[in-house]
Amino acid sequence: MTTADLQAVWTRPFERRMPPVTEIGAASMVAVVVGVIYLSAYLPKRAPLGVAVAMFVIAAALQLTNAVLIARLRDFAWRRFFQVARWALLAYAVIAGVIEYAFIYDHTHGDLLVVMTFGLVLFMLNVPVLIAFTVARYEATRPSSPSSAA
Amino acid sequence: MAVAAEAGRASESAAQRPSVQIVPVKGLPIVALVLAGVVVAITRNQTWGLTFCHVVGGGLWTGIDLFVGFVVGPILARMTIAARVEFSTRFMPMMLLIMPTIVTMTLAAGFQLARLEGFLDTSNPRHGWVVASFCVVGVMAVIALAYLEPANVAVLFELRKLEPDGDVIAKLMRRFVYTAGITGVMQISTLLIMTKLAS
C-alpha cells in the first residue's frame, strides 16, 4: 500500500481543519516580547514590574489555551508531536539557560529576576509547541471515528 | 490540477532525492564553538570580541535575510514543486543550524556591547535607537519563531516521507517565502538603526 493509498483511507493532513494554535502562540510571543522590551527599556534602572507581569500573565493564559486546544485534538500525530517537542525543548532550554546566565551575570536579582525568568520560561515552552504542532498537523493519522475523518 | 500533477512528479522523484537530515550533525561542533566564543567574549567583557561577534553575526544575519527574502524567495516561488523539493532538501537543514546560531551570537554580543557603551542607560541620547532596535528584533523574533522556523522543520519532515505531499510542501514553502520577505524588509530598518547608533 502506497502513502497515497493510505491517505485515501486515513485523514489527509492537508485538508484537516485545526484550531488556531500558531496564531495564539504568536500572540503569546508578542505579549512576552512586549514585556521584555518594556523591562529592557528601563535598564540598568529598575522598571515598574506591573506592565511586564500583566503581559506575561496574558502570555501564560494564551499558552494554556493552546495546551487545552491541542489536548482536545482527535486524529492527531501525538507520537510525532512529542518527538519534535522533546528535541525542540532541549534546544530552547539551552538557549534559555544562556540567557538566564546573562541575567545573573548582569547582576539582575530579586523580583526583577523572577519576572524575567518567568518570561524566559514562557518563551522556552512556547516555541517547541509551535514547531511540534506544525510538524504533527501534516502527519497522516488513522481517524478514530467516521465523523472525524471529514 | 497543475499542482497535483507537479506533486505527482515530485513523488516520482522521491527515489532520486537525497536523504534528508533534519539537523546536520556535522555542523553542531561549529555551532558549539561559535557559542563558546560568544560566552567567552561576554565573560571577559572584551570590547573587541563583543564587537566582532555582533558585527560578524549581524552582517551575516542581515545579509542572509535580505538575500533569502528578496533573491532566493522570489526565485523559489517560481520554481516547480519538484525543484523546490530538491532545493529545500539541501537548503533547509543548513538554515536550521545557521540562523539560530548567528541570531544568538548577534543579540547576546549586541546587548552586552550596548550595556558597556552605556546605550542602555535611559539618559543616553541614543537610548531611543536601542529601544527601537529591540522592537524590530521583537517583531522579527515573533515572525521567525512562530511561523518561519516551524515551517522550515515541517518541510524537512515532509521531505523525509516516502511520498511527500506536494500541497503541504507548496503551502509551507509559501509561508517560508513570505516570512523571509517580511524579515528582509525588517532588516532594512535594522540597518538604518544600527548605522544611526554607530555614527
mmCIF file of C-alpha atoms in Angstrom:
data_model
loop_
_atom_site.group_PDB
_atom_site.id
_atom_site.type_symbol
_atom_site.label_atom_id
_atom_site.label_comp_id
_atom_site.label_asym_id
_atom_site.label_seq_id
_atom_site.Cartn_x
_atom_site.Cartn_y
_atom_site.Cartn_z
ATOM 1 C CA MET A 1 0.000 0.000 0.000
ATOM 2 C CA THR A 2 1.488 3.372 -1.002
ATOM 3 C CA THR A 3 1.260 6.556 1.056
ATOM 4 C CA ALA A 4 -1.312 7.872 -1.409
ATOM 5 C CA ASP A 5 -3.482 4.779 -0.798
ATOM 6 C CA LEU A 6 -3.071 5.181 2.953
ATOM 7 C CA GLN A 7 -4.058 8.817 2.727
ATOM 8 C CA ALA A 8 -7.260 7.846 0.939
ATOM 9 C CA VAL A 9 -8.208 5.732 3.996
ATOM 10 C CA TRP A 10 -6.607 7.933 6.638
ATOM 11 C CA THR A 11 -7.280 11.600 7.255
ATOM 12 C CA ARG A 12 -5.361 13.634 4.650
ATOM 13 C CA PRO A 13 -3.422 16.162 6.745
ATOM 14 C CA PHE A 14 -3.672 18.991 4.224
ATOM 15 C CA GLU A 15 -7.485 19.008 4.377
ATOM 16 C CA ARG A 16 -7.795 18.655 8.141
ATOM 17 C CA ARG A 17 -9.159 21.695 9.994
ATOM 18 C CA MET A 18 -7.089 22.668 13.008
ATOM 19 C CA PRO A 19 -7.529 25.184 15.843
ATOM 20 C CA PRO A 20 -5.537 28.454 15.501
ATOM 21 C CA VAL A 21 -2.646 27.197 17.635
ATOM 22 C CA THR A 22 0.031 29.039 15.619
ATOM 23 C CA GLU A 23 -1.846 32.349 15.791
ATOM 24 C CA ILE A 24 -2.466 32.022 19.550
ATOM 25 C CA GLY A 25 1.180 31.022 20.082
ATOM 26 C CA ALA A 26 2.306 34.060 18.074
ATOM 27 C CA ALA A 27 0.034 36.320 20.176
ATOM 28 C CA SER A 28 1.558 34.825 23.336
ATOM 29 C CA MET A 29 5.027 35.506 21.958
ATOM 30 C CA VAL A 30 4.051 39.136 21.207
ATOM 31 C CA ALA A 31 2.979 39.534 24.854
ATOM 32 C CA VAL A 32 6.314 38.113 26.085
ATOM 33 C CA VAL A 33 8.284 40.350 23.690
ATOM 34 C CA VAL A 34 6.347 43.477 24.799
ATOM 35 C CA GLY A 35 7.024 42.599 28.455
ATOM 36 C CA VAL A 36 10.736 42.029 27.826
ATOM 37 C CA ILE A 37 11.135 45.235 25.753
ATOM 38 C CA TYR A 38 9.333 47.195 28.475
ATOM 39 C CA LEU A 39 11.729 45.882 31.133
ATOM 40 C CA SER A 40 14.814 46.275 28.913
ATOM 41 C CA ALA A 41 13.939 49.876 28.011
ATOM 42 C CA TYR A 42 14.475 50.836 31.672
ATOM 43 C CA LEU A 43 17.822 49.084 32.121
ATOM 44 C CA PRO A 44 20.044 49.408 34.047
ATOM 45 C CA LYS A 45 17.417 51.167 36.175
ATOM 46 C CA ARG A 46 14.564 49.164 37.620
ATOM 47 C CA ALA A 47 11.316 49.153 35.666
ATOM 48 C CA PRO A 48 7.913 49.118 37.401
ATOM 49 C CA LEU A 49 7.007 45.414 37.129
ATOM 50 C CA GLY A 50 3.218 45.754 36.773
ATOM 51 C CA VAL A 51 3.069 46.076 32.970
ATOM 52 C CA ALA A 52 5.558 43.240 32.407
ATOM 53 C CA VAL A 53 3.761 40.932 34.847
ATOM 54 C CA ALA A 54 0.419 41.695 33.129
ATOM 55 C CA MET A 55 1.963 40.877 29.723
ATOM 56 C CA PHE A 56 3.453 37.614 30.982
ATOM 57 C CA VAL A 57 0.147 36.596 32.601
ATOM 58 C CA ILE A 58 -1.624 37.210 29.253
ATOM 59 C CA ALA A 59 1.079 35.157 27.518
ATOM 60 C CA ALA A 60 0.666 32.323 30.035
ATOM 61 C CA ALA A 61 -3.123 32.357 29.594
ATOM 62 C CA LEU A 62 -2.724 32.142 25.806
ATOM 63 C CA GLN A 63 -0.314 29.224 26.130
ATOM 64 C CA LEU A 64 -2.717 27.472 28.471
ATOM 65 C CA THR A 65 -5.463 27.971 25.867
ATOM 66 C CA ASN A 66 -3.166 26.406 23.281
ATOM 67 C CA ALA A 67 -2.466 23.443 25.566
ATOM 68 C CA VAL A 68 -6.203 22.851 26.016
ATOM 69 C CA LEU A 69 -6.885 23.181 22.274
ATOM 70 C CA ILE A 70 -4.108 20.711 21.410
ATOM 71 C CA ALA A 71 -5.127 18.264 24.157
ATOM 72 C CA ARG A 72 -8.666 18.141 22.734
ATOM 73 C CA LEU A 73 -7.474 17.213 19.243
ATOM 74 C CA ARG A 74 -8.533 13.880 17.835
ATOM 75 C CA ASP A 75 -6.751 12.110 14.975
ATOM 76 C CA PHE A 76 -3.529 13.879 15.774
ATOM 77 C CA ALA A 77 0.013 12.524 15.329
ATOM 78 C CA TRP A 78 0.827 12.559 19.038
ATOM 79 C CA ARG A 79 3.986 10.479 18.712
ATOM 80 C CA ARG A 80 5.460 12.879 16.180
ATOM 81 C CA PHE A 81 4.278 15.861 18.257
ATOM 82 C CA PHE A 82 6.085 14.683 21.397
ATOM 83 C CA GLN A 83 9.152 13.549 19.443
ATOM 84 C CA VAL A 84 9.644 17.014 17.909
ATOM 85 C CA ALA A 85 8.596 18.886 21.064
ATOM 86 C CA ARG A 86 11.144 16.965 23.168
ATOM 87 C CA TRP A 87 14.129 17.832 20.971
ATOM 88 C CA ALA A 88 12.996 21.406 20.371
ATOM 89 C CA LEU A 89 12.532 21.856 24.123
ATOM 90 C CA LEU A 90 16.091 20.630 24.703
ATOM 91 C CA ALA A 91 17.437 23.161 22.162
ATOM 92 C CA TYR A 92 15.405 26.046 23.600
ATOM 93 C CA ALA A 93 16.295 25.052 27.191
ATOM 94 C CA VAL A 94 19.967 25.506 26.227
ATOM 95 C CA ILE A 95 19.209 28.933 24.694
ATOM 96 C CA ALA A 96 17.120 29.936 27.737
ATOM 97 C CA GLY A 97 19.934 28.743 30.014
ATOM 98 C CA VAL A 98 22.432 31.011 28.230
ATOM 99 C CA ILE A 99 20.030 33.983 28.533
ATOM 100 C CA GLU A 100 19.407 33.241 32.240
ATOM 101 C CA TYR A 101 23.188 33.133 32.743
ATOM 102 C CA ALA A 102 23.399 36.601 31.131
ATOM 103 C CA PHE A 103 20.688 37.921 33.503
ATOM 104 C CA ILE A 104 22.596 36.683 36.556
ATOM 105 C CA TYR A 105 25.946 37.807 35.112
ATOM 106 C CA ASP A 106 24.489 41.321 34.681
ATOM 107 C CA HIS A 107 23.549 41.338 38.408
ATOM 108 C CA THR A 108 19.799 41.058 37.849
ATOM 109 C CA HIS A 109 18.291 39.895 41.139
ATOM 110 C CA GLY A 110 15.208 39.848 43.358
ATOM 111 C CA ASP A 111 11.699 40.106 41.922
ATOM 112 C CA LEU A 112 13.021 41.505 38.602
ATOM 113 C CA LEU A 113 14.961 38.250 38.102
ATOM 114 C CA VAL A 114 11.834 36.245 38.986
ATOM 115 C CA VAL A 115 9.736 38.164 36.427
ATOM 116 C CA MET A 116 12.425 37.928 33.699
ATOM 117 C CA THR A 117 12.803 34.184 34.369
ATOM 118 C CA PHE A 118 9.017 33.744 34.125
ATOM 119 C CA GLY A 119 9.070 35.437 30.693
ATOM 120 C CA LEU A 120 12.002 33.267 29.652
ATOM 121 C CA VAL A 121 10.203 30.067 30.691
ATOM 122 C CA LEU A 122 7.140 31.125 28.668
ATOM 123 C CA PHE A 123 9.348 31.687 25.612
ATOM 124 C CA MET A 124 11.113 28.357 26.164
ATOM 125 C CA LEU A 125 7.832 26.423 26.328
ATOM 126 C CA ASN A 126 6.036 28.233 23.504
ATOM 127 C CA VAL A 127 8.429 27.694 20.596
ATOM 128 C CA PRO A 128 8.715 23.867 20.885
ATOM 129 C CA VAL A 129 4.901 23.602 20.969
ATOM 130 C CA LEU A 130 4.587 25.691 17.790
ATOM 131 C CA ILE A 131 7.264 23.687 15.961
ATOM 132 C CA ALA A 132 5.876 20.327 17.100
ATOM 133 C CA PHE A 133 2.291 21.287 16.245
ATOM 134 C CA THR A 134 3.237 22.498 12.743
ATOM 135 C CA VAL A 135 5.086 19.230 12.060
ATOM 136 C CA ALA A 136 2.439 16.927 13.585
ATOM 137 C CA ARG A 137 -0.531 18.569 11.868
ATOM 138 C CA TYR A 138 0.786 17.428 8.470
ATOM 139 C CA GLU A 139 1.267 13.810 9.545
ATOM 140 C CA ALA A 140 -1.320 11.339 8.261
ATOM 141 C CA THR A 141 -3.340 9.708 11.047
ATOM 142 C CA ARG A 142 -5.966 6.982 11.099
ATOM 143 C CA PRO A 143 -9.333 8.565 12.007
ATOM 144 C CA SER A 144 -10.765 7.326 15.304
ATOM 145 C CA SER A 145 -14.366 7.654 14.113
ATOM 146 C CA PRO A 146 -16.057 8.185 10.697
ATOM 147 C CA SER A 147 -17.235 11.689 11.657
ATOM 148 C CA SER A 148 -13.722 12.880 12.449
ATOM 149 C CA ALA A 149 -12.399 11.966 9.030
ATOM 150 C CA ALA A 150 -14.121 14.939 7.351
ATOM 151 C CA MET B 1 -4.692 20.306 -11.281
ATOM 152 C CA ALA B 2 -1.247 21.583 -12.195
ATOM 153 C CA VAL B 3 -0.246 21.430 -8.545
ATOM 154 C CA ALA B 4 -1.483 17.848 -8.299
ATOM 155 C CA ALA B 5 0.450 16.908 -11.432
ATOM 156 C CA GLU B 6 3.555 18.558 -10.061
ATOM 157 C CA ALA B 7 3.042 16.806 -6.756
ATOM 158 C CA GLY B 8 2.906 13.548 -8.660
ATOM 159 C CA ARG B 9 6.157 14.348 -10.396
ATOM 160 C CA ALA B 10 7.640 15.282 -7.031
ATOM 161 C CA SER B 11 6.583 11.893 -5.700
ATOM 162 C CA GLU B 12 8.179 10.183 -8.682
ATOM 163 C CA SER B 13 11.426 11.930 -7.978
ATOM 164 C CA ALA B 14 11.383 10.716 -4.362
ATOM 165 C CA ALA B 15 13.676 7.837 -5.181
ATOM 166 C CA GLN B 16 16.319 10.157 -6.622
ATOM 167 C CA ARG B 17 16.037 12.657 -3.752
ATOM 168 C CA PRO B 18 18.976 12.851 -1.348
ATOM 169 C CA SER B 19 18.159 11.617 2.177
ATOM 170 C CA VAL B 20 17.022 14.435 4.450
ATOM 171 C CA GLN B 21 18.778 15.089 7.717
ATOM 172 C CA ILE B 22 16.693 17.409 9.925
ATOM 173 C CA VAL B 23 19.713 18.709 11.862
ATOM 174 C CA PRO B 24 23.123 18.410 10.119
ATOM 175 C CA VAL B 25 25.002 16.769 12.985
ATOM 176 C CA LYS B 26 28.406 17.559 11.439
ATOM 177 C CA GLY B 27 27.693 21.267 11.916
ATOM 178 C CA LEU B 28 26.982 21.024 15.660
ATOM 179 C CA PRO B 29 30.663 21.307 16.770
ATOM 180 C CA ILE B 30 30.946 24.556 14.780
ATOM 181 C CA VAL B 31 27.794 25.875 16.476
ATOM 182 C CA ALA B 32 29.197 24.896 19.901
ATOM 183 C CA LEU B 33 32.478 26.640 19.058
ATOM 184 C CA VAL B 34 30.731 29.861 17.980
ATOM 185 C CA LEU B 35 28.503 29.930 21.084
ATOM 186 C CA ALA B 36 31.512 29.219 23.340
ATOM 187 C CA GLY B 37 33.282 32.184 21.689
ATOM 188 C CA VAL B 38 30.309 34.432 22.471
ATOM 189 C CA VAL B 39 30.222 33.279 26.117
ATOM 190 C CA VAL B 40 33.985 33.935 26.467
ATOM 191 C CA ALA B 41 33.606 37.429 24.947
ATOM 192 C CA ILE B 42 30.761 38.218 27.356
ATOM 193 C CA THR B 43 32.516 36.786 30.409
ATOM 194 C CA ARG B 44 35.693 38.765 29.676
ATOM 195 C CA ASN B 45 33.729 41.925 28.776
ATOM 196 C CA GLN B 46 36.117 42.142 25.836
ATOM 197 C CA THR B 47 35.061 45.049 23.576
ATOM 198 C CA TRP B 48 36.857 43.665 20.505
ATOM 199 C CA GLY B 49 35.370 40.179 20.977
ATOM 200 C CA LEU B 50 31.876 41.530 21.515
ATOM 201 C CA THR B 51 32.165 43.899 18.530
ATOM 202 C CA PHE B 52 33.468 41.029 16.378
ATOM 203 C CA CYS B 53 30.572 38.730 17.371
ATOM 204 C CA HIS B 54 27.998 41.486 16.905
ATOM 205 C CA VAL B 55 29.303 42.795 13.569
ATOM 206 C CA VAL B 56 30.030 39.375 12.019
ATOM 207 C CA GLY B 57 26.778 37.845 13.294
ATOM 208 C CA GLY B 58 24.698 40.917 12.419
ATOM 209 C CA GLY B 59 26.250 41.219 8.961
ATOM 210 C CA LEU B 60 25.532 37.574 8.187
ATOM 211 C CA TRP B 61 22.012 37.724 9.663
ATOM 212 C CA THR B 62 21.069 40.860 7.711
ATOM 213 C CA GLY B 63 22.759 39.645 4.528
ATOM 214 C CA ILE B 64 21.150 36.192 4.623
ATOM 215 C CA ASP B 65 17.698 37.611 5.442
ATOM 216 C CA LEU B 66 17.889 40.137 2.593
ATOM 217 C CA PHE B 67 19.285 37.571 0.150
ATOM 218 C CA VAL B 68 16.723 34.896 1.046
ATOM 219 C CA GLY B 69 13.839 37.376 1.233
ATOM 220 C CA PHE B 70 14.491 39.268 -1.982
ATOM 221 C CA VAL B 71 16.584 36.937 -4.168
ATOM 222 C CA VAL B 72 16.117 33.269 -3.210
ATOM 223 C CA GLY B 73 12.459 33.637 -2.137
ATOM 224 C CA PRO B 74 11.064 35.062 -5.396
ATOM 225 C CA ILE B 75 13.120 32.553 -7.430
ATOM 226 C CA LEU B 76 11.865 29.697 -5.246
ATOM 227 C CA ALA B 77 8.261 30.847 -5.642
ATOM 228 C CA ARG B 78 8.554 30.447 -9.440
ATOM 229 C CA MET B 79 10.198 27.013 -9.356
ATOM 230 C CA THR B 80 8.331 23.751 -9.878
ATOM 231 C CA ILE B 81 7.471 21.761 -6.742
ATOM 232 C CA ALA B 82 9.978 19.080 -7.713
ATOM 233 C CA ALA B 83 12.724 21.714 -7.974
ATOM 234 C CA ARG B 84 11.636 23.278 -4.669
ATOM 235 C CA VAL B 85 11.854 19.865 -3.017
ATOM 236 C CA GLU B 86 15.344 19.353 -4.425
ATOM 237 C CA PHE B 87 16.448 22.802 -3.269
ATOM 238 C CA SER B 88 14.791 22.594 0.174
ATOM 239 C CA THR B 89 16.340 19.202 0.895
ATOM 240 C CA ARG B 90 19.768 20.796 0.820
ATOM 241 C CA PHE B 91 18.953 24.348 1.918
ATOM 242 C CA MET B 92 16.616 23.977 4.915
ATOM 243 C CA PRO B 93 18.814 21.804 7.207
ATOM 244 C CA MET B 94 21.635 24.343 6.865
ATOM 245 C CA MET B 95 19.306 27.241 7.689
ATOM 246 C CA LEU B 96 18.134 25.343 10.767
ATOM 247 C CA LEU B 97 21.674 25.481 12.174
ATOM 248 C CA ILE B 98 22.977 28.753 10.757
ATOM 249 C CA MET B 99 20.143 31.150 11.620
ATOM 250 C CA PRO B 100 19.623 30.428 15.357
ATOM 251 C CA THR B 101 23.413 30.470 15.848
ATOM 252 C CA ILE B 102 24.059 33.834 14.203
ATOM 253 C CA VAL B 103 20.934 35.368 15.792
ATOM 254 C CA THR B 104 22.035 34.271 19.296
ATOM 255 C CA MET B 105 25.583 35.487 18.551
ATOM 256 C CA THR B 106 24.380 38.914 17.348
ATOM 257 C CA LEU B 107 21.829 39.570 20.087
ATOM 258 C CA ALA B 108 23.900 38.340 23.046
ATOM 259 C CA ALA B 109 27.002 40.297 21.971
ATOM 260 C CA GLY B 110 24.919 43.347 20.961
ATOM 261 C CA PHE B 111 23.168 43.552 24.324
ATOM 262 C CA GLN B 112 26.461 43.380 26.225
ATOM 263 C CA LEU B 113 28.014 45.996 23.920
ATOM 264 C CA ALA B 114 25.068 48.330 24.479
ATOM 265 C CA ARG B 115 25.486 47.824 28.229
ATOM 266 C CA LEU B 116 29.237 48.556 28.090
ATOM 267 C CA GLU B 117 28.807 51.612 25.828
ATOM 268 C CA GLY B 118 26.053 52.990 28.071
ATOM 269 C CA PHE B 119 23.369 52.889 25.351
ATOM 270 C CA LEU B 120 21.039 51.028 27.723
ATOM 271 C CA ASP B 121 21.015 53.958 30.121
ATOM 272 C CA THR B 122 17.764 55.900 29.733
ATOM 273 C CA SER B 123 19.699 59.190 29.989
ATOM 274 C CA ASN B 124 21.849 58.298 26.954
ATOM 275 C CA PRO B 125 20.744 60.328 23.886
ATOM 276 C CA ARG B 126 20.925 57.168 21.750
ATOM 277 C CA HIS B 127 18.851 55.067 24.145
ATOM 278 C CA GLY B 128 15.758 55.530 21.959
ATOM 279 C CA TRP B 129 17.521 53.912 19.000
ATOM 280 C CA VAL B 130 18.434 50.880 21.142
ATOM 281 C CA VAL B 131 14.795 50.501 22.217
ATOM 282 C CA ALA B 132 13.772 50.843 18.547
ATOM 283 C CA SER B 133 16.183 48.011 17.695
ATOM 284 C CA PHE B 134 14.613 45.896 20.490
ATOM 285 C CA CYS B 135 11.208 46.449 18.846
ATOM 286 C CA VAL B 136 12.485 45.457 15.377
ATOM 287 C CA VAL B 137 14.176 42.351 16.797
ATOM 288 C CA GLY B 138 10.973 41.543 18.711
ATOM 289 C CA VAL B 139 8.868 41.622 15.536
ATOM 290 C CA MET B 140 11.439 39.522 13.674
ATOM 291 C CA ALA B 141 11.608 37.037 16.565
ATOM 292 C CA VAL B 142 7.839 36.523 16.529
ATOM 293 C CA ILE B 143 7.781 36.021 12.735
ATOM 294 C CA ALA B 144 10.817 33.734 12.738
ATOM 295 C CA LEU B 145 9.938 31.613 15.774
ATOM 296 C CA ALA B 146 6.172 31.336 15.323
ATOM 297 C CA TYR B 147 5.976 30.982 11.528
ATOM 298 C CA LEU B 148 9.304 30.612 9.718
ATOM 299 C CA GLU B 149 11.113 28.029 11.855
ATOM 300 C CA PRO B 150 8.104 25.699 12.352
ATOM 301 C CA ALA B 151 7.508 25.796 8.561
ATOM 302 C CA ASN B 152 11.183 25.046 7.969
ATOM 303 C CA VAL B 153 11.133 21.983 10.279
ATOM 304 C CA ALA B 154 7.763 20.766 8.939
ATOM 305 C CA VAL B 155 9.071 20.885 5.328
ATOM 306 C CA LEU B 156 12.030 18.740 6.364
ATOM 307 C CA PHE B 157 9.743 16.155 7.984
ATOM 308 C CA GLU B 158 7.528 16.137 4.888
ATOM 309 C CA LEU B 159 10.577 15.611 2.665
ATOM 310 C CA ARG B 160 11.611 12.589 4.738
ATOM 311 C CA LYS B 161 8.395 10.807 3.844
ATOM 312 C CA LEU B 162 8.467 8.174 1.138
ATOM 313 C CA GLU B 163 5.973 10.177 -0.904
ATOM 314 C CA PRO B 164 5.934 13.821 0.213
ATOM 315 C CA ASP B 165 2.651 15.716 -0.204
ATOM 316 C CA GLY B 166 3.246 18.398 -2.839
ATOM 317 C CA ASP B 167 0.393 20.548 -1.485
ATOM 318 C CA VAL B 168 1.877 20.567 2.013
ATOM 319 C CA ILE B 169 5.338 21.480 0.694
ATOM 320 C CA ALA B 170 3.883 24.230 -1.522
ATOM 321 C CA LYS B 171 1.904 25.675 1.401
ATOM 322 C CA LEU B 172 4.813 25.591 3.846
ATOM 323 C CA MET B 173 7.281 26.970 1.298
ATOM 324 C CA ARG B 174 4.865 29.826 0.555
ATOM 325 C CA ARG B 175 4.851 30.611 4.268
ATOM 326 C CA PHE B 176 8.670 30.430 4.295
ATOM 327 C CA VAL B 177 8.987 32.774 1.294
ATOM 328 C CA TYR B 178 6.533 35.378 2.683
ATOM 329 C CA THR B 179 8.033 35.434 6.172
ATOM 330 C CA ALA B 180 11.564 35.611 4.753
ATOM 331 C CA GLY B 181 10.419 38.623 2.688
ATOM 332 C CA ILE B 182 8.965 40.347 5.766
ATOM 333 C CA THR B 183 12.115 39.773 7.836
ATOM 334 C CA GLY B 184 14.103 41.080 4.839
ATOM 335 C CA VAL B 185 12.122 44.344 4.994
ATOM 336 C CA MET B 186 12.599 44.495 8.783
ATOM 337 C CA GLN B 187 16.356 44.125 8.265
ATOM 338 C CA ILE B 188 16.400 47.376 6.270
ATOM 339 C CA SER B 189 15.143 49.170 9.396
ATOM 340 C CA THR B 190 17.825 47.347 11.427
ATOM 341 C CA LEU B 191 20.466 48.736 9.040
ATOM 342 C CA LEU B 192 19.053 52.277 9.492
ATOM 343 C CA ILE B 193 19.014 51.965 13.310
ATOM 344 C CA MET B 194 22.491 50.425 13.582
ATOM 345 C CA THR B 195 24.134 52.973 11.280
ATOM 346 C CA LYS B 196 22.415 55.744 13.256
ATOM 347 C CA LEU B 197 23.769 54.247 16.516
ATOM 348 C CA ALA B 198 27.296 53.898 15.153
ATOM 349 C CA SER B 199 27.514 57.412 13.625
#
